Amino acid sequence: MRKKIIAGNWKMNQTPQEAQALCALLKDRVDGAEADVVFCVPYVDLYPVLDALKDTQIAVGAENMHYEDSGAFTGEISANMLKEMGVTYVILGHSERRQYFNETDETVNRKVKKALDSGLIPILCCGETLEQREAGITVEWVRMQIKCGLLGVDAQQAKSVVIAYEPIWAIGTGKTATAQQAQEVCAAIRQVLAELYGQETADAIRIQYGGSVNGKNAPQLFAMADIDGGLVGGASLKEEFAEIVHYKKDMIE
Ligand code: PGA
């Protein structure tokens, strides 16, 4: 049985002071969650958030990192820097980074390998545009993103990777994929993982759905066979995030 993992992706929101206030609002409310819970936050919020969450079950993640250990990369942050701070997870290849910051499958793959070698758990994002969905190439596209993202990653390492399937048309739009649409692609992702690593490894890897997850739709999405939790943007900045982490299957309407 895979343990669910529910991660907030704060994106470029929350000053350090606001971050502390949000942690204060959420930490008791999240307490007792059966799922693994992660707050992925801007770099400058990492210290205050690590401090605010130190006696809780909530883990902390970054939203990006560089693939080199150190050097002349002005403005960048390395895996070792994150690791030393006490960060556990790192989101890699989010569609916003692919769209606005020239992230490619190749750089994402380098980052995934560096994160794993450094002892960080990558949350590897994939997902199709609306145009791709309408052209009927969603599964092919996502399969390729997964294969490229995990190139050179062995089965042992792959087991710790978290995959986040986020249809781009569902991110921040209020348009959630239906539970069936999300399940279909997550099942296809598990299938490609089985082709790469064998069924046992594929069955151990957690696959999240992301894209307008909220307190209402979470129970239905998380009840699907191949959906092992969520990557939550907008709703991770509100009290509603606590509802999402305490989703219950018996709340399904
Ligand atoms: P959203 O963002 O929940 O606001 O749609 C999800 C994400 O981009 O990770």
mmCIF file of C-alpha atoms and ligand atoms in Angstrom:
data_model
loop_
_atom_site.group_PDB
_atom_site.id
_atom_site.type_symbol
_atom_site.label_atom_id
_atom_site.label_comp_id
_atom_site.label_asym_id
_atom_site.label_seq_id
_atom_site.Cartn_x
_atom_site.Cartn_y
_atom_site.Cartn_z
ATOM 1 C CA MET A 1 0.000 0.000 0.000
ATOM 2 C CA ARG A 2 1.486 3.326 -1.018
ATOM 3 C CA LYS A 3 1.292 6.070 1.579
ATOM 4 C CA LYS A 4 -0.384 9.170 0.189
ATOM 5 C CA ILE A 5 1.718 12.307 -0.171
ATOM 6 C CA ILE A 6 0.129 15.718 -0.220
ATOM 7 C CA ALA A 7 2.388 18.662 -0.982
ATOM 8 C CA GLY A 8 1.701 22.376 -1.053
ATOM 9 C CA ASN A 9 3.441 24.372 -3.767
ATOM 10 C CA TRP A 10 3.518 27.947 -2.551
ATOM 11 C CA LYS A 11 5.053 29.235 -5.817
ATOM 12 C CA MET A 12 6.169 32.905 -5.547
ATOM 13 C CA ASN A 13 3.972 33.696 -2.563
ATOM 14 C CA GLN A 14 4.580 34.492 1.109
ATOM 15 C CA THR A 15 7.296 36.742 2.499
ATOM 16 C CA PRO A 16 9.257 35.137 5.374
ATOM 17 C CA GLN A 17 6.927 36.758 7.897
ATOM 18 C CA GLU A 18 3.831 35.681 6.015
ATOM 19 C CA ALA A 19 5.322 32.196 5.768
ATOM 20 C CA GLN A 20 5.632 31.982 9.547
ATOM 21 C CA ALA A 21 2.051 33.109 9.963
ATOM 22 C CA LEU A 22 0.821 30.533 7.443
ATOM 23 C CA CYS A 23 2.735 27.765 9.225
ATOM 24 C CA ALA A 24 1.205 28.883 12.517
ATOM 25 C CA LEU A 25 -2.255 28.746 10.951
ATOM 26 C CA LEU A 26 -1.794 25.332 9.378
ATOM 27 C CA LYS A 27 0.471 23.240 11.556
ATOM 28 C CA ASP A 28 -2.036 22.189 14.225
ATOM 29 C CA ARG A 29 -4.739 21.769 11.636
ATOM 30 C CA VAL A 30 -2.552 19.444 9.580
ATOM 31 C CA ASP A 31 -1.561 17.458 12.657
ATOM 32 C CA GLY A 32 -2.645 13.827 12.632
ATOM 33 C CA ALA A 33 -2.802 13.565 8.834
ATOM 34 C CA GLU A 34 -2.450 9.995 7.610
ATOM 35 C CA ALA A 35 -0.615 11.161 4.497
ATOM 36 C CA ASP A 36 2.923 12.481 4.231
ATOM 37 C CA VAL A 37 2.601 16.259 4.139
ATOM 38 C CA VAL A 38 5.117 18.623 2.538
ATOM 39 C CA PHE A 39 5.303 22.405 2.238
ATOM 40 C CA CYS A 40 7.323 23.415 -0.834
ATOM 41 C CA VAL A 41 8.258 27.042 -0.371
ATOM 42 C CA PRO A 42 10.383 29.853 -1.877
ATOM 43 C CA TYR A 43 14.089 29.685 -0.975
ATOM 44 C CA VAL A 44 13.947 32.682 1.363
ATOM 45 C CA ASP A 45 11.146 31.041 3.338
ATOM 46 C CA LEU A 46 13.018 27.773 3.890
ATOM 47 C CA TYR A 47 14.672 28.733 7.179
ATOM 48 C CA PRO A 48 11.607 30.276 8.804
ATOM 49 C CA VAL A 49 9.420 27.400 7.613
ATOM 50 C CA LEU A 50 11.888 24.711 8.748
ATOM 51 C CA ASP A 51 11.988 26.436 12.103
ATOM 52 C CA ALA A 52 8.220 26.846 12.382
ATOM 53 C CA LEU A 53 7.614 23.193 11.474
ATOM 54 C CA LYS A 54 10.448 21.561 13.407
ATOM 55 C CA ASP A 55 8.283 19.665 15.894
ATOM 56 C CA THR A 56 5.641 18.660 13.391
ATOM 57 C CA GLN A 57 5.131 15.824 10.919
ATOM 58 C CA ILE A 58 5.308 18.292 8.014
ATOM 59 C CA ALA A 59 8.369 18.021 5.764
ATOM 60 C CA VAL A 60 9.811 20.934 3.814
ATOM 61 C CA GLY A 61 10.637 21.138 0.125
ATOM 62 C CA ALA A 62 12.130 23.642 -2.306
ATOM 63 C CA GLU A 63 10.529 24.593 -5.611
ATOM 64 C CA ASN A 64 13.629 24.238 -7.791
ATOM 65 C CA MET A 65 17.426 23.819 -7.639
ATOM 66 C CA HIS A 66 20.428 23.837 -9.957
ATOM 67 C CA TYR A 67 22.050 20.648 -11.250
ATOM 68 C CA GLU A 68 25.643 21.657 -10.505
ATOM 69 C CA ASP A 69 27.217 21.415 -7.047
ATOM 70 C CA SER A 70 28.659 24.926 -7.028
ATOM 71 C CA GLY A 71 30.255 27.501 -9.276
ATOM 72 C CA ALA A 72 29.570 30.541 -11.403
ATOM 73 C CA PHE A 73 25.770 30.307 -11.593
ATOM 74 C CA THR A 74 24.637 33.647 -10.239
ATOM 75 C CA GLY A 75 21.301 33.472 -8.514
ATOM 76 C CA GLU A 76 21.133 29.689 -8.327
ATOM 77 C CA ILE A 77 20.841 27.267 -5.404
ATOM 78 C CA SER A 78 22.458 23.818 -5.207
ATOM 79 C CA ALA A 79 21.177 20.505 -3.892
ATOM 80 C CA ASN A 80 23.820 20.481 -1.149
ATOM 81 C CA MET A 81 22.697 23.874 0.107
ATOM 82 C CA LEU A 82 19.141 22.593 0.409
ATOM 83 C CA LYS A 83 20.205 19.327 1.988
ATOM 84 C CA GLU A 84 22.335 21.028 4.621
ATOM 85 C CA MET A 85 19.417 23.250 5.625
ATOM 86 C CA GLY A 86 17.245 20.236 6.355
ATOM 87 C CA VAL A 87 15.140 20.310 3.206
ATOM 88 C CA THR A 88 13.741 16.899 2.209
ATOM 89 C CA TYR A 89 11.952 17.391 -1.130
ATOM 90 C CA VAL A 90 12.441 19.464 -4.264
ATOM 91 C CA ILE A 91 9.915 20.134 -7.021
ATOM 92 C CA LEU A 92 11.584 19.695 -10.419
ATOM 93 C CA GLY A 93 10.292 20.462 -13.890
ATOM 94 C CA HIS A 94 7.146 22.287 -12.854
ATOM 95 C CA SER A 95 5.327 23.480 -15.974
ATOM 96 C CA GLU A 96 5.765 27.112 -14.903
ATOM 97 C CA ARG A 97 9.535 26.612 -14.889
ATOM 98 C CA ARG A 98 9.368 24.873 -18.251
ATOM 99 C CA GLN A 99 7.214 27.689 -19.642
ATOM 100 C CA TYR A 100 8.898 30.797 -18.175
ATOM 101 C CA PHE A 101 12.450 29.724 -17.298
ATOM 102 C CA ASN A 102 13.511 27.569 -20.223
ATOM 103 C CA GLU A 103 13.501 24.353 -18.233
ATOM 104 C CA THR A 104 13.863 21.421 -20.638
ATOM 105 C CA ASP A 105 13.562 17.656 -20.260
ATOM 106 C CA GLU A 106 17.351 17.561 -20.331
ATOM 107 C CA THR A 107 17.891 20.053 -17.492
ATOM 108 C CA VAL A 108 15.083 18.445 -15.506
ATOM 109 C CA ASN A 109 16.801 15.081 -15.891
ATOM 110 C CA ARG A 110 20.131 16.512 -14.703
ATOM 111 C CA LYS A 111 18.391 18.008 -11.707
ATOM 112 C CA VAL A 112 16.568 14.767 -10.871
ATOM 113 C CA LYS A 113 19.872 12.863 -10.873
ATOM 114 C CA LYS A 114 21.612 15.498 -8.772
ATOM 115 C CA ALA A 115 18.765 15.614 -6.263
ATOM 116 C CA LEU A 116 18.826 11.825 -5.853
ATOM 117 C CA ASP A 117 22.619 11.729 -5.536
ATOM 118 C CA SER A 118 22.378 14.417 -2.862
ATOM 119 C CA GLY A 119 19.711 12.639 -0.848
ATOM 120 C CA LEU A 120 16.815 14.910 -1.800
ATOM 121 C CA ILE A 121 13.500 13.488 -2.965
ATOM 122 C CA PRO A 122 12.498 14.933 -6.338
ATOM 123 C CA ILE A 123 8.868 15.704 -7.099
ATOM 124 C CA LEU A 124 9.118 15.331 -10.867
ATOM 125 C CA CYS A 125 6.349 17.188 -12.693
ATOM 126 C CA CYS A 126 4.809 16.341 -16.034
ATOM 127 C CA GLY A 127 1.634 17.238 -17.866
ATOM 128 C CA GLU A 128 0.094 18.239 -21.169
ATOM 129 C CA THR A 129 -1.239 21.495 -22.577
ATOM 130 C CA LEU A 130 -4.862 21.829 -23.622
ATOM 131 C CA GLU A 131 -3.757 21.742 -27.251
ATOM 132 C CA GLN A 132 -1.962 18.444 -26.695
ATOM 133 C CA ARG A 133 -4.971 16.982 -24.894
ATOM 134 C CA GLU A 134 -7.268 18.003 -27.720
ATOM 135 C CA ALA A 135 -4.858 16.519 -30.257
ATOM 136 C CA GLY A 136 -5.056 13.197 -28.403
ATOM 137 C CA ILE A 137 -1.350 13.019 -27.574
ATOM 138 C CA THR A 138 -1.540 13.391 -23.783
ATOM 139 C CA VAL A 139 -0.323 9.903 -22.926
ATOM 140 C CA GLU A 140 2.460 9.890 -25.509
ATOM 141 C CA TRP A 141 3.638 13.300 -24.319
ATOM 142 C CA VAL A 142 3.611 12.429 -20.634
ATOM 143 C CA ARG A 143 5.298 9.059 -21.254
ATOM 144 C CA MET A 144 8.121 10.889 -23.002
ATOM 145 C CA GLN A 145 8.463 13.448 -20.179
ATOM 146 C CA ILE A 146 8.764 10.613 -17.665
ATOM 147 C CA LYS A 147 11.267 8.667 -19.753
ATOM 148 C CA CYS A 148 13.403 11.779 -20.286
ATOM 149 C CA GLY A 149 13.113 12.927 -16.684
ATOM 150 C CA LEU A 150 14.253 9.556 -15.341
ATOM 151 C CA LEU A 151 16.965 8.819 -17.916
ATOM 152 C CA GLY A 152 19.919 7.206 -16.129
ATOM 153 C CA VAL A 153 18.011 6.784 -12.839
ATOM 154 C CA ASP A 154 18.131 3.196 -11.605
ATOM 155 C CA ALA A 155 15.246 1.250 -10.064
ATOM 156 C CA GLN A 156 16.470 1.649 -6.511
ATOM 157 C CA GLN A 157 16.646 5.427 -6.849
ATOM 158 C CA ALA A 158 13.419 5.601 -8.814
ATOM 159 C CA LYS A 159 11.489 4.138 -5.890
ATOM 160 C CA SER A 160 11.961 7.305 -3.874
ATOM 161 C CA VAL A 161 10.940 9.670 -6.677
ATOM 162 C CA VAL A 162 7.499 11.276 -6.479
ATOM 163 C CA ILE A 163 5.823 11.996 -9.812
ATOM 164 C CA ALA A 164 3.345 14.852 -10.095
ATOM 165 C CA TYR A 165 0.948 14.694 -13.021
ATOM 166 C CA GLU A 166 -0.310 18.225 -13.604
ATOM 167 C CA PRO A 167 -2.311 18.954 -16.748
ATOM 168 C CA ILE A 168 -1.291 22.520 -17.587
ATOM 169 C CA TRP A 169 -4.857 23.511 -18.445
ATOM 170 C CA ALA A 170 -5.914 22.629 -14.898
ATOM 171 C CA ILE A 171 -3.241 24.628 -13.058
ATOM 172 C CA GLY A 172 -4.554 27.742 -11.355
ATOM 173 C CA THR A 173 -7.612 27.779 -13.591
ATOM 174 C CA GLY A 174 -10.188 26.237 -11.292
ATOM 175 C CA LYS A 175 -10.680 23.581 -14.013
ATOM 176 C CA THR A 176 -9.806 20.292 -12.370
ATOM 177 C CA ALA A 177 -9.341 17.172 -14.449
ATOM 178 C CA THR A 178 -12.102 14.727 -13.598
ATOM 179 C CA ALA A 179 -11.007 11.921 -11.340
ATOM 180 C CA GLN A 180 -11.295 9.566 -14.345
ATOM 181 C CA GLN A 181 -9.160 11.788 -16.599
ATOM 182 C CA ALA A 182 -6.507 12.093 -13.905
ATOM 183 C CA GLN A 183 -6.596 8.369 -13.146
ATOM 184 C CA GLU A 184 -6.206 7.484 -16.808
ATOM 185 C CA VAL A 185 -2.965 9.446 -17.157
ATOM 186 C CA CYS A 186 -1.611 8.372 -13.748
ATOM 187 C CA ALA A 187 -2.222 4.744 -14.759
ATOM 188 C CA ALA A 188 -0.340 5.385 -18.012
ATOM 189 C CA ILE A 189 2.528 6.845 -15.983
ATOM 190 C CA ARG A 190 2.610 3.748 -13.791
ATOM 191 C CA GLN A 191 2.628 1.657 -16.951
ATOM 192 C CA VAL A 192 5.692 3.448 -18.335
ATOM 193 C CA LEU A 193 7.385 3.117 -14.930
ATOM 194 C CA ALA A 194 6.701 -0.636 -15.078
ATOM 195 C CA GLU A 195 8.237 -0.803 -18.556
ATOM 196 C CA LEU A 196 11.326 1.031 -17.283
ATOM 197 C CA TYR A 197 11.773 -0.604 -13.893
ATOM 198 C CA GLY A 198 9.422 -3.585 -13.550
ATOM 199 C CA GLN A 199 6.041 -3.775 -11.846
ATOM 200 C CA GLU A 200 7.302 -3.981 -8.283
ATOM 201 C CA THR A 201 9.191 -0.694 -8.553
ATOM 202 C CA ALA A 202 6.340 0.949 -10.454
ATOM 203 C CA ASP A 203 3.946 -0.077 -7.694
ATOM 204 C CA ALA A 204 6.192 1.546 -5.085
ATOM 205 C CA ILE A 205 6.420 4.956 -6.797
ATOM 206 C CA ARG A 206 3.953 7.604 -5.675
ATOM 207 C CA ILE A 207 2.113 9.596 -8.327
ATOM 208 C CA GLN A 208 0.354 12.817 -7.370
ATOM 209 C CA TYR A 209 -2.281 14.707 -9.266
ATOM 210 C CA GLY A 210 -2.023 18.497 -9.395
ATOM 211 C CA GLY A 211 -4.206 21.199 -10.933
ATOM 212 C CA SER A 212 -6.904 23.045 -8.970
ATOM 213 C CA VAL A 213 -7.047 20.478 -6.181
ATOM 214 C CA ASN A 214 -9.316 21.743 -3.387
ATOM 215 C CA GLY A 215 -11.082 20.517 -0.285
ATOM 216 C CA LYS A 216 -14.093 19.383 -2.303
ATOM 217 C CA ASN A 217 -12.463 17.438 -5.126
ATOM 218 C CA ALA A 218 -9.550 15.935 -3.162
ATOM 219 C CA PRO A 219 -11.458 12.913 -1.740
ATOM 220 C CA GLN A 220 -12.591 11.776 -5.167
ATOM 221 C CA LEU A 221 -9.217 12.320 -6.830
ATOM 222 C CA PHE A 222 -7.265 10.628 -4.046
ATOM 223 C CA ALA A 223 -9.585 7.623 -4.074
ATOM 224 C CA MET A 224 -8.449 6.652 -7.576
ATOM 225 C CA ALA A 225 -6.251 3.569 -7.826
ATOM 226 C CA ASP A 226 -3.150 5.261 -9.257
ATOM 227 C CA ILE A 227 -3.414 8.670 -7.590
ATOM 228 C CA ASP A 228 -1.322 8.764 -4.444
ATOM 229 C CA GLY A 229 -1.987 12.316 -3.311
ATOM 230 C CA GLY A 230 -1.729 15.801 -4.692
ATOM 231 C CA LEU A 231 0.477 18.765 -5.502
ATOM 232 C CA VAL A 232 -1.581 21.735 -4.416
ATOM 233 C CA GLY A 233 -0.977 25.352 -5.461
ATOM 234 C CA GLY A 234 -3.594 27.969 -4.610
ATOM 235 C CA ALA A 235 -5.354 25.979 -1.903
ATOM 236 C CA SER A 236 -2.056 25.326 -0.067
ATOM 237 C CA LEU A 237 -1.991 28.995 0.989
ATOM 238 C CA LYS A 238 -5.249 28.755 2.919
ATOM 239 C CA GLU A 239 -6.867 26.919 5.786
ATOM 240 C CA GLU A 240 -8.422 24.722 3.113
ATOM 241 C CA PHE A 241 -5.097 22.878 2.823
ATOM 242 C CA ALA A 242 -5.888 21.194 6.140
ATOM 243 C CA GLU A 243 -9.144 19.882 4.658
ATOM 244 C CA ILE A 244 -7.204 18.447 1.737
ATOM 245 C CA VAL A 245 -4.700 16.602 3.920
ATOM 246 C CA HIS A 246 -7.525 15.187 6.031
ATOM 247 C CA TYR A 247 -9.523 14.133 2.952
ATOM 248 C CA LYS A 248 -11.556 11.079 3.621
ATOM 249 C CA LYS A 249 -12.760 8.559 1.137
ATOM 250 C CA ASP A 250 -16.115 8.438 2.898
ATOM 251 C CA MET A 251 -16.605 12.118 2.079
ATOM 252 C CA ILE A 252 -17.103 11.274 -1.594
ATOM 253 C CA GLU A 253 -20.501 12.460 -2.718
HETATM 254 P P1 PGA B 1 -3.073 24.955 -8.461
HETATM 255 O O1 PGA B 1 -1.519 24.696 -8.763
HETATM 256 O O2 PGA B 1 -3.468 23.984 -7.357
HETATM 257 O O3 PGA B 1 -3.165 26.383 -8.026
HETATM 258 O O4 PGA B 1 -3.819 24.664 -9.723
HETATM 259 C C1 PGA B 1 -0.970 23.412 -8.773
HETATM 260 C C2 PGA B 1 0.491 23.460 -9.130
HETATM 261 O O5 PGA B 1 0.874 24.219 -10.025
HETATM 262 O O6 PGA B 1 1.318 22.745 -8.524
#
